[in-house]
PDB file of C-alpha atoms in Angstrom:
ATOM      1  CA  MET N 168       0.000   0.000   0.000  1.00  0.00           C
ATOM      2  CA  ALA N 169       1.409   3.391  -0.987  1.00  0.00           C
ATOM      3  CA  SER N 170       2.363   5.676   1.847  1.00  0.00           C
ATOM      4  CA  THR N 171       0.274   8.825   2.255  1.00  0.00           C
ATOM      5  CA  ALA N 172       2.924  10.610   4.345  1.00  0.00           C
ATOM      6  CA  LYS N 173       4.115  13.882   2.850  1.00  0.00           C
ATOM      7  CA  ALA N 174       7.783  14.427   2.216  1.00  0.00           C
ATOM      8  CA  ALA N 175       9.433  16.880   4.559  1.00  0.00           C
ATOM      9  CA  THR N 176       9.806  20.351   3.067  1.00  0.00           C
ATOM     10  CA  PHE N 177      12.120  23.187   3.944  1.00  0.00           C
ATOM     11  CA  ASP N 178      10.274  26.215   5.306  1.00  0.00           C
ATOM     12  CA  PRO N 179      12.526  29.291   5.052  1.00  0.00           C
ATOM     13  CA  ALA N 180      10.023  31.457   6.966  1.00  0.00           C
ATOM     14  CA  ALA N 181      10.042  29.037   9.905  1.00  0.00           C
ATOM     15  CA  LYS N 182      13.838  28.978   9.866  1.00  0.00           C
ATOM     16  CA  GLU N 183      13.939  32.799   9.848  1.00  0.00           C
ATOM     17  CA  ARG N 184      11.620  32.893  12.896  1.00  0.00           C
ATOM     18  CA  ARG N 185      13.803  30.424  14.803  1.00  0.00           C
ATOM     19  CA  VAL N 186      16.949  32.393  13.994  1.00  0.00           C
ATOM     20  CA  MET N 187      15.431  35.709  15.084  1.00  0.00           C
ATOM     21  CA  ILE N 188      13.932  34.282  18.279  1.00  0.00           C
ATOM     22  CA  ALA N 189      17.330  32.835  19.174  1.00  0.00           C
ATOM     23  CA  LYS N 190      18.922  36.215  18.399  1.00  0.00           C
ATOM     24  CA  ILE N 191      16.423  38.008  20.638  1.00  0.00           C
ATOM     25  CA  HIS N 192      17.219  35.701  23.554  1.00  0.00           C
ATOM     26  CA  VAL N 193      20.955  36.218  23.010  1.00  0.00           C
ATOM     27  CA  ALA N 194      20.333  39.978  23.069  1.00  0.00           C
ATOM     28  CA  LYS N 195      18.266  39.677  26.230  1.00  0.00           C
ATOM     29  CA  LYS N 196      21.161  37.926  27.963  1.00  0.00           C
ATOM     30  CA  GLU N 197      23.829  40.314  26.637  1.00  0.00           C
ATOM     31  CA  MET N 198      21.763  43.360  27.630  1.00  0.00           C
ATOM     32  CA  ALA N 199      21.107  41.845  31.080  1.00  0.00           C
ATOM     33  CA  LEU N 200      17.365  42.384  30.720  1.00  0.00           C
ATOM     34  CA  GLY N 201      15.257  40.904  33.497  1.00  0.00           C
ATOM     35  CA  ASP N 202      12.123  38.984  32.536  1.00  0.00           C
ATOM     36  CA  ASP N 203       9.811  41.899  33.406  1.00  0.00           C
ATOM     37  CA  ASP N 204      11.872  44.460  31.481  1.00  0.00           C
ATOM     38  CA  TYR N 205      12.177  42.137  28.511  1.00  0.00           C
ATOM     39  CA  ARG N 206       8.452  41.426  28.417  1.00  0.00           C
ATOM     40  CA  ALA N 207       7.632  45.124  28.744  1.00  0.00           C
ATOM     41  CA  MET N 208       9.918  45.905  25.820  1.00  0.00           C
ATOM     42  CA  LEU N 209       8.451  43.099  23.732  1.00  0.00           C
ATOM     43  CA  ILE N 210       4.895  44.317  24.360  1.00  0.00           C
ATOM     44  CA  ARG N 211       5.877  47.895  23.581  1.00  0.00           C
ATOM     45  CA  VAL N 212       7.546  46.958  20.284  1.00  0.00           C
ATOM     46  CA  THR N 213       5.338  44.113  19.046  1.00  0.00           C
ATOM     47  CA  GLY N 214       2.168  44.229  21.147  1.00  0.00           C
ATOM     48  CA  ARG N 215       2.768  40.624  22.210  1.00  0.00           C
ATOM     49  CA  ALA N 216       3.932  39.094  25.476  1.00  0.00           C
ATOM     50  CA  SER N 217       5.842  36.175  23.936  1.00  0.00           C
ATOM     51  CA  SER N 218       8.265  36.047  21.021  1.00  0.00           C
ATOM     52  CA  ALA N 219       6.686  32.721  20.053  1.00  0.00           C
ATOM     53  CA  ASP N 220       3.523  34.604  19.124  1.00  0.00           C
ATOM     54  CA  CYS N 221       5.290  37.218  16.980  1.00  0.00           C
ATOM     55  CA  SER N 222       5.304  37.357  13.207  1.00  0.00           C
ATOM     56  CA  PRO N 223       8.632  37.569  11.339  1.00  0.00           C
ATOM     57  CA  ARG N 224       8.028  41.318  10.830  1.00  0.00           C
ATOM     58  CA  GLU N 225       7.447  41.810  14.563  1.00  0.00           C
ATOM     59  CA  LEU N 226      10.535  39.765  15.426  1.00  0.00           C
ATOM     60  CA  ARG N 227      12.646  41.891  13.082  1.00  0.00           C
ATOM     61  CA  ALA N 228      11.265  45.024  14.759  1.00  0.00           C
ATOM     62  CA  MET N 229      12.256  43.623  18.163  1.00  0.00           C
ATOM     63  CA  VAL N 230      15.785  42.868  16.994  1.00  0.00           C
ATOM     64  CA  GLU N 231      16.139  46.415  15.619  1.00  0.00           C
ATOM     65  CA  ALA N 232      14.815  47.884  18.872  1.00  0.00           C
ATOM     66  CA  MET N 233      17.374  45.883  20.857  1.00  0.00           C
ATOM     67  CA  LYS N 234      20.146  47.044  18.514  1.00  0.00           C
ATOM     68  CA  ALA N 235      19.066  50.628  19.140  1.00  0.00           C
ATOM     69  CA  GLN N 236      19.612  50.009  22.861  1.00  0.00           C
ATOM     70  CA  GLY N 237      23.139  48.630  22.422  1.00  0.00           C
ATOM     71  CA  PHE N 238      22.832  45.028  21.253  1.00  0.00           C
ATOM     72  CA  ARG N 239      25.583  44.219  18.773  1.00  0.00           C
ATOM     73  CA  ASP N 240      24.389  41.613  16.311  1.00  0.00           C
ATOM     74  CA  LYS N 241      27.592  39.731  15.571  1.00  0.00           C
ATOM     75  CA  PRO N 242      27.502  37.330  12.622  1.00  0.00           C
ATOM     76  CA  ARG N 243      28.182  33.755  13.623  1.00  0.00           C
ATOM     77  CA  SER N 244      31.611  32.621  12.519  1.00  0.00           C
ATOM     78  CA  ARG N 245      31.484  29.526  10.393  1.00  0.00           C
ATOM     79  CA  ARG N 246      33.645  26.564  11.254  1.00  0.00           C
ATOM     80  CA  VAL N 247      36.657  26.338   8.972  1.00  0.00           C
ATOM     81  CA  ALA N 248      36.950  22.999   7.184  1.00  0.00           C
ATOM     82  CA  ASP N 249      39.545  20.923   9.022  1.00  0.00           C
ATOM     83  CA  HIS N 250      39.614  17.474   7.423  1.00  0.00           C
ATOM     84  CA  PRO N 251      42.857  16.318   5.706  1.00  0.00           C
ATOM     85  CA  ALA N 252      41.735  17.212   2.169  1.00  0.00           C
ATOM     86  CA  ALA N 253      40.708  20.705   3.289  1.00  0.00           C
ATOM     87  CA  ASN N 254      43.999  21.264   5.092  1.00  0.00           C
ATOM     88  CA  LYS N 255      45.941  20.224   1.982  1.00  0.00           C
ATOM     89  CA  ALA N 256      43.770  22.383  -0.272  1.00  0.00           C
ATOM     90  CA  ARG N 257      44.189  25.389   2.041  1.00  0.00           C
ATOM     91  CA  ALA N 258      47.983  25.015   2.094  1.00  0.00           C
ATOM     92  CA  MET N 259      48.020  24.841  -1.702  1.00  0.00           C
ATOM     93  CA  TRP N 260      45.663  27.825  -1.993  1.00  0.00           C
ATOM     94  CA  ILE N 261      47.949  29.997   0.131  1.00  0.00           C
ATOM     95  CA  SER N 262      50.990  28.800  -1.835  1.00  0.00           C
ATOM     96  CA  LEU N 263      49.236  29.690  -5.103  1.00  0.00           C
ATOM     97  CA  TYR N 264      48.731  33.180  -3.704  1.00  0.00           C
ATOM     98  CA  HIS N 265      52.469  33.488  -2.993  1.00  0.00           C
ATOM     99  CA  LEU N 266      53.111  32.257  -6.543  1.00  0.00           C
ATOM    100  CA  GLY N 267      50.921  35.006  -7.954  1.00  0.00           C
ATOM    101  CA  ALA N 268      48.529  32.473  -9.487  1.00  0.00           C
ATOM    102  CA  ILE N 269      45.453  33.761  -7.614  1.00  0.00           C
ATOM    103  CA  ASP N 270      44.503  37.168  -6.278  1.00  0.00           C
ATOM    104  CA  ASN N 271      42.467  36.227  -3.202  1.00  0.00           C
ATOM    105  CA  PRO N 272      43.889  33.847  -0.558  1.00  0.00           C
ATOM    106  CA  ALA N 273      40.833  34.117   1.717  1.00  0.00           C
ATOM    107  CA  GLU N 274      38.941  31.081   2.968  1.00  0.00           C
ATOM    108  CA  GLU N 275      35.817  32.338   1.185  1.00  0.00           C
ATOM    109  CA  ALA N 276      37.611  32.174  -2.175  1.00  0.00           C
ATOM    110  CA  LEU N 277      38.772  28.617  -1.487  1.00  0.00           C
ATOM    111  CA  GLU N 278      35.202  27.704  -0.512  1.00  0.00           C
ATOM    112  CA  ALA N 279      33.981  29.135  -3.821  1.00  0.00           C
ATOM    113  CA  ILE N 280      36.274  26.962  -5.934  1.00  0.00           C
ATOM    114  CA  ALA N 281      35.433  23.972  -3.720  1.00  0.00           C
ATOM    115  CA  ARG N 282      31.726  24.489  -4.442  1.00  0.00           C
ATOM    116  CA  ARG N 283      32.378  24.417  -8.173  1.00  0.00           C
ATOM    117  CA  GLN N 284      34.638  21.384  -8.074  1.00  0.00           C
ATOM    118  CA  LEU N 285      32.879  19.279  -5.443  1.00  0.00           C
ATOM    119  CA  LYS N 286      29.253  20.438  -5.867  1.00  0.00           C
ATOM    120  CA  VAL N 287      28.856  20.948  -2.121  1.00  0.00           C
ATOM    121  CA  GLU N 288      27.865  24.078  -0.223  1.00  0.00           C
ATOM    122  CA  ARG N 289      30.605  23.819   2.416  1.00  0.00           C
ATOM    123  CA  LEU N 290      34.076  22.345   2.090  1.00  0.00           C
ATOM    124  CA  GLN N 291      33.612  20.921   5.587  1.00  0.00           C
ATOM    125  CA  TRP N 292      30.805  18.730   4.211  1.00  0.00           C
ATOM    126  CA  ALA N 293      32.761  17.423   1.221  1.00  0.00           C
ATOM    127  CA  ASN N 294      32.855  13.694   0.565  1.00  0.00           C
ATOM    128  CA  GLN N 295      36.475  12.722   1.160  1.00  0.00           C
ATOM    129  CA  ALA N 296      36.264  10.143  -1.610  1.00  0.00           C
ATOM    130  CA  VAL N 297      35.883  12.905  -4.223  1.00  0.00           C
ATOM    131  CA  SER N 298      37.921  15.676  -2.591  1.00  0.00           C
ATOM    132  CA  TYR N 299      40.793  14.759  -4.904  1.00  0.00           C
ATOM    133  CA  LYS N 300      38.933  16.744  -7.605  1.00  0.00           C
ATOM    134  CA  LEU N 301      39.616  19.974  -5.730  1.00  0.00           C
ATOM    135  CA  ILE N 302      43.276  19.085  -5.164  1.00  0.00           C
ATOM    136  CA  GLU N 303      43.692  18.222  -8.841  1.00  0.00           C
ATOM    137  CA  ALA N 304      42.121  21.539  -9.869  1.00  0.00           C
ATOM    138  CA  LEU N 305      44.604  23.409  -7.662  1.00  0.00           C
ATOM    139  CA  LYS N 306      47.477  21.349  -9.041  1.00  0.00           C
ATOM    140  CA  ALA N 307      46.405  22.318 -12.544  1.00  0.00           C
ATOM    141  CA  ILE N 308      46.590  26.009 -11.601  1.00  0.00           C
ATOM    142  CA  ALA N 309      50.046  25.415 -10.127  1.00  0.00           C
ATOM    143  CA  GLN N 310      51.277  23.696 -13.279  1.00  0.00           C
ATOM    144  CA  ARG N 311      50.036  26.598 -15.433  1.00  0.00           C
ATOM    145  CA  HIS N 312      52.155  28.941 -13.323  1.00  0.00           C
ATOM    146  CA  GLY N 313      55.343  26.905 -13.414  1.00  0.00           C
ATOM    147  CA  TRP N 314      55.047  25.079 -10.068  1.00  0.00           C
ATOM    148  CA  ASP N 315      55.676  21.452 -10.975  1.00  0.00           C
ATOM    149  CA  GLN N 316      53.455  19.094  -8.966  1.00  0.00           C
ATOM    150  CA  ARG N 317      54.804  15.794 -10.273  1.00  0.00           C
ATOM    151  CA  VAL N 318      56.295  13.816  -7.379  1.00  0.00           C
ATOM    152  CA  GLY N 319      55.591  10.233  -8.410  1.00  0.00           C
ATOM    153  CA  ASP N 320      59.291   9.368  -8.608  1.00  0.00           C
ATOM    154  CA  ILE N 321      60.102  10.803  -5.161  1.00  0.00           C
ATOM    155  CA  ARG N 322      59.977   8.342  -2.304  1.00  0.00           C
ATOM    156  CA  GLY N 323      58.462   9.328   1.026  1.00  0.00           C
ATOM    157  CA  ALA N 324      55.834  11.900   1.928  1.00  0.00           C
ATOM    158  CA  ASP N 325      58.306  14.139   3.775  1.00  0.00           C
ATOM    159  CA  ALA N 326      60.652  14.216   0.804  1.00  0.00           C
ATOM    160  CA  GLN N 327      57.745  15.063  -1.509  1.00  0.00           C
ATOM    161  CA  VAL N 328      56.705  17.976   0.698  1.00  0.00           C
ATOM    162  CA  ARG N 329      60.241  19.375   0.722  1.00  0.00           C
ATOM    163  CA  VAL N 330      60.569  19.088  -3.049  1.00  0.00           C
ATOM    164  CA  LEU N 331      57.231  20.849  -3.610  1.00  0.00           C
ATOM    165  CA  LYS N 332      58.217  23.708  -1.303  1.00  0.00           C
ATOM    166  CA  LEU N 333      61.571  24.090  -3.063  1.00  0.00           C
ATOM    167  CA  ARG N 334      59.854  24.055  -6.441  1.00  0.00           C
ATOM    168  CA  LEU N 335      57.442  26.744  -5.218  1.00  0.00           C
ATOM    169  CA  VAL N 336      60.358  29.012  -4.254  1.00  0.00           C
ATOM    170  CA  ASP N 337      62.028  28.296  -7.606  1.00  0.00           C
ATOM    171  CA  ALA N 338      58.826  29.146  -9.496  1.00  0.00           C
ATOM    172  CA  ILE N 339      58.433  32.461  -7.664  1.00  0.00           C
ATOM    173  CA  VAL N 340      62.093  33.282  -8.318  1.00  0.00           C
ATOM    174  CA  ALA N 341      61.566  32.519 -12.013  1.00  0.00           C
ATOM    175  CA  LYS N 342      58.687  35.015 -12.092  1.00  0.00           C
ATOM    176  CA  LEU N 343      60.797  37.639 -10.337  1.00  0.00           C
ATOM    177  CA  VAL N 344      63.564  37.155 -12.892  1.00  0.00           C
ATOM    178  CA  SER N 345      61.092  37.202 -15.791  1.00  0.00           C
ATOM    179  CA  ALA N 346      59.612  40.462 -14.494  1.00  0.00           C
ATOM    180  CA  GLY N 347      63.095  42.013 -14.331  1.00  0.00           C
ATOM    181  CA  LEU N 348      62.900  42.422 -10.562  1.00  0.00           C
ATOM    182  CA  VAL N 349      66.156  40.562  -9.884  1.00  0.00           C
ATOM    183  CA  PRO N 350      69.248  39.975 -12.040  1.00  0.00           C
ATOM    184  CA  VAL N 351      69.409  36.666 -13.884  1.00  0.00           C
ATOM    185  CA  ASN N 352      72.770  35.851 -12.295  1.00  0.00           C
ATOM    186  CA  TRP N 353      71.603  36.169  -8.690  1.00  0.00           C
ATOM    187  CA  SER N 354      71.373  32.919  -6.772  1.00  0.00           C
ATOM    188  CA  THR N 355      68.285  32.106  -4.733  1.00  0.00           C
ATOM    189  CA  ALA N 356      70.365  32.620  -1.578  1.00  0.00           C
ATOM    190  CA  GLN N 357      71.250  36.143  -2.755  1.00  0.00           C
ATOM    191  CA  ILE N 358      67.622  36.871  -3.589  1.00  0.00           C
ATOM    192  CA  ALA N 359      66.540  35.585  -0.172  1.00  0.00           C
ATOM    193  CA  ALA N 360      69.082  37.809   1.577  1.00  0.00           C
ATOM    194  CA  ARG N 361      68.471  40.974  -0.450  1.00  0.00           C
ATOM    195  CA  LEU N 362      64.718  40.817  -0.990  1.00  0.00           C
ATOM    196  CA  ALA N 363      63.573  38.952   2.102  1.00  0.00           C
ATOM    197  CA  GLY N 364      66.349  39.689   4.595  1.00  0.00           C
ATOM    198  CA  MET N 365      66.800  35.946   5.123  1.00  0.00           C
ATOM    199  CA  GLU N 366      70.368  34.740   5.519  1.00  0.00           C
ATOM    200  CA  ARG N 367      70.961  31.175   6.622  1.00  0.00           C
ATOM    201  CA  PRO N 368      74.096  29.011   6.667  1.00  0.00           C
ATOM    202  CA  GLY N 369      74.403  26.496   3.860  1.00  0.00           C
ATOM    203  CA  SER N 370      72.302  26.045   0.764  1.00  0.00           C
ATOM    204  CA  TYR N 371      68.685  27.204   0.934  1.00  0.00           C
ATOM    205  CA  ARG N 372      67.747  23.770  -0.363  1.00  0.00           C
ATOM    206  CA  TRP N 373      68.419  22.419   3.133  1.00  0.00           C
ATOM    207  CA  TRP N 374      66.554  25.108   5.042  1.00  0.00           C
ATOM    208  CA  ASP N 375      63.852  23.819   7.326  1.00  0.00           C
ATOM    209  CA  LEU N 376      60.312  23.766   5.949  1.00  0.00           C
ATOM    210  CA  GLY N 377      59.204  26.723   8.062  1.00  0.00           C
ATOM    211  CA  ASP N 378      61.937  28.922   6.572  1.00  0.00           C
ATOM    212  CA  LEU N 379      60.997  27.816   3.063  1.00  0.00           C
ATOM    213  CA  ASP N 380      57.401  28.862   3.781  1.00  0.00           C
ATOM    214  CA  LEU N 381      58.596  32.261   5.032  1.00  0.00           C
ATOM    215  CA  LEU N 382      60.761  32.705   1.952  1.00  0.00           C
ATOM    216  CA  ALA N 383      57.885  31.869  -0.413  1.00  0.00           C
ATOM    217  CA  LYS N 384      55.656  34.339   1.416  1.00  0.00           C
ATOM    218  CA  ALA N 385      58.248  37.140   1.358  1.00  0.00           C
ATOM    219  CA  LEU N 386      59.140  36.669  -2.315  1.00  0.00           C
ATOM    220  CA  GLY N 387      55.469  36.390  -3.216  1.00  0.00           C
ATOM    221  CA  ALA N 388      54.852  39.739  -1.555  1.00  0.00           C
ATOM    222  CA  LYS N 389      57.612  41.307  -3.666  1.00  0.00           C
ATOM    223  CA  LEU N 390      56.066  39.836  -6.798  1.00  0.00           C
ATOM    224  CA  ARG N 391      52.618  41.203  -5.931  1.00  0.00           C
ATOM    225  CA  ASP N 392      54.057  44.625  -5.115  1.00  0.00           C
ATOM    226  CA  SER N 393      55.477  44.785  -8.632  1.00  0.00           C
ATOM    227  CA  THR N 394      52.125  44.008 -10.259  1.00  0.00           C
ATOM    228  CA  GLY N 395      49.853  46.160  -8.125  1.00  0.00           C
ATOM    229  CA  GLY N 396      48.607  43.172  -6.160  1.00  0.00           C
ATOM    230  CA  GLN N 397      47.400  41.267  -9.226  1.00  0.00           C
ATOM    231  CA  SER N 398      48.348  37.741 -10.196  1.00  0.00           C
ATOM    232  CA  GLY N 399      51.694  38.326 -11.782  1.00  0.00           C
ATOM    233  CA  GLY N 400      50.194  39.303 -15.122  1.00  0.00           C
ATOM    234  CA  LEU N 401      49.223  35.679 -15.810  1.00  0.00           C
ATOM    235  CA  ALA N 402      45.743  34.173 -15.722  1.00  0.00           C
ATOM    236  CA  PRO N 403      44.252  36.974 -13.566  1.00  0.00           C
ATOM    237  CA  ARG N 404      40.950  35.134 -13.272  1.00  0.00           C
ATOM    238  CA  GLU N 405      42.246  31.888 -11.748  1.00  0.00           C
ATOM    239  CA  ASN N 406      40.008  32.512  -8.707  1.00  0.00           C
ATOM    240  CA  GLU N 407      36.988  32.419 -11.001  1.00  0.00           C
ATOM    241  CA  ARG N 408      37.737  29.182 -12.843  1.00  0.00           C
TER     242      ARG N 408
END
């Protein structure tokens, strides 16, 4: 026998009421309003003694009245995606910014490309089985900007990470040279010392990973300064792909 139960539907008006009622009770607490003072204010603004009886319009009026008396309606901060794929994507996104491949390193911009690649509203909710699509999209951007991502012949995850960081520095240096910002005959160690104020003993290729990150960031800043903050003159719409 066929079921006669109706499928659940999303009611945006009901959600709006719940959000505003919750906001009103947060405001009541923050403003240290006693029950009597709160109820008096509610009646004065809406004509009702309970927020549960208010219409969305009346609830909005109550929120505005509480703002006028000092309530600061702070937007709720969203949880940043923290699963392994998100952490890897975020590290790549920031590195692409240093490389001059993208113009906006913000989390919101990463979320936007994740939505297009993974077809999910929040990166935090992404299916880990398909998150490789986002990583591959970021690798493709890197390759277009001279940051070689091929590490199949390198043994060990730690060694792969080091090689990728060194290649990132090399790719940024290549852009600096191409833009005429440093002489062709300068070594990376000279560039690090003169442009980033970083002098370390031995070859930069054996610097610790933290120093390599700092070097990429500093050289990336020099590259952006030379192009007015845009993406190195190459593929300026990478963020929108």
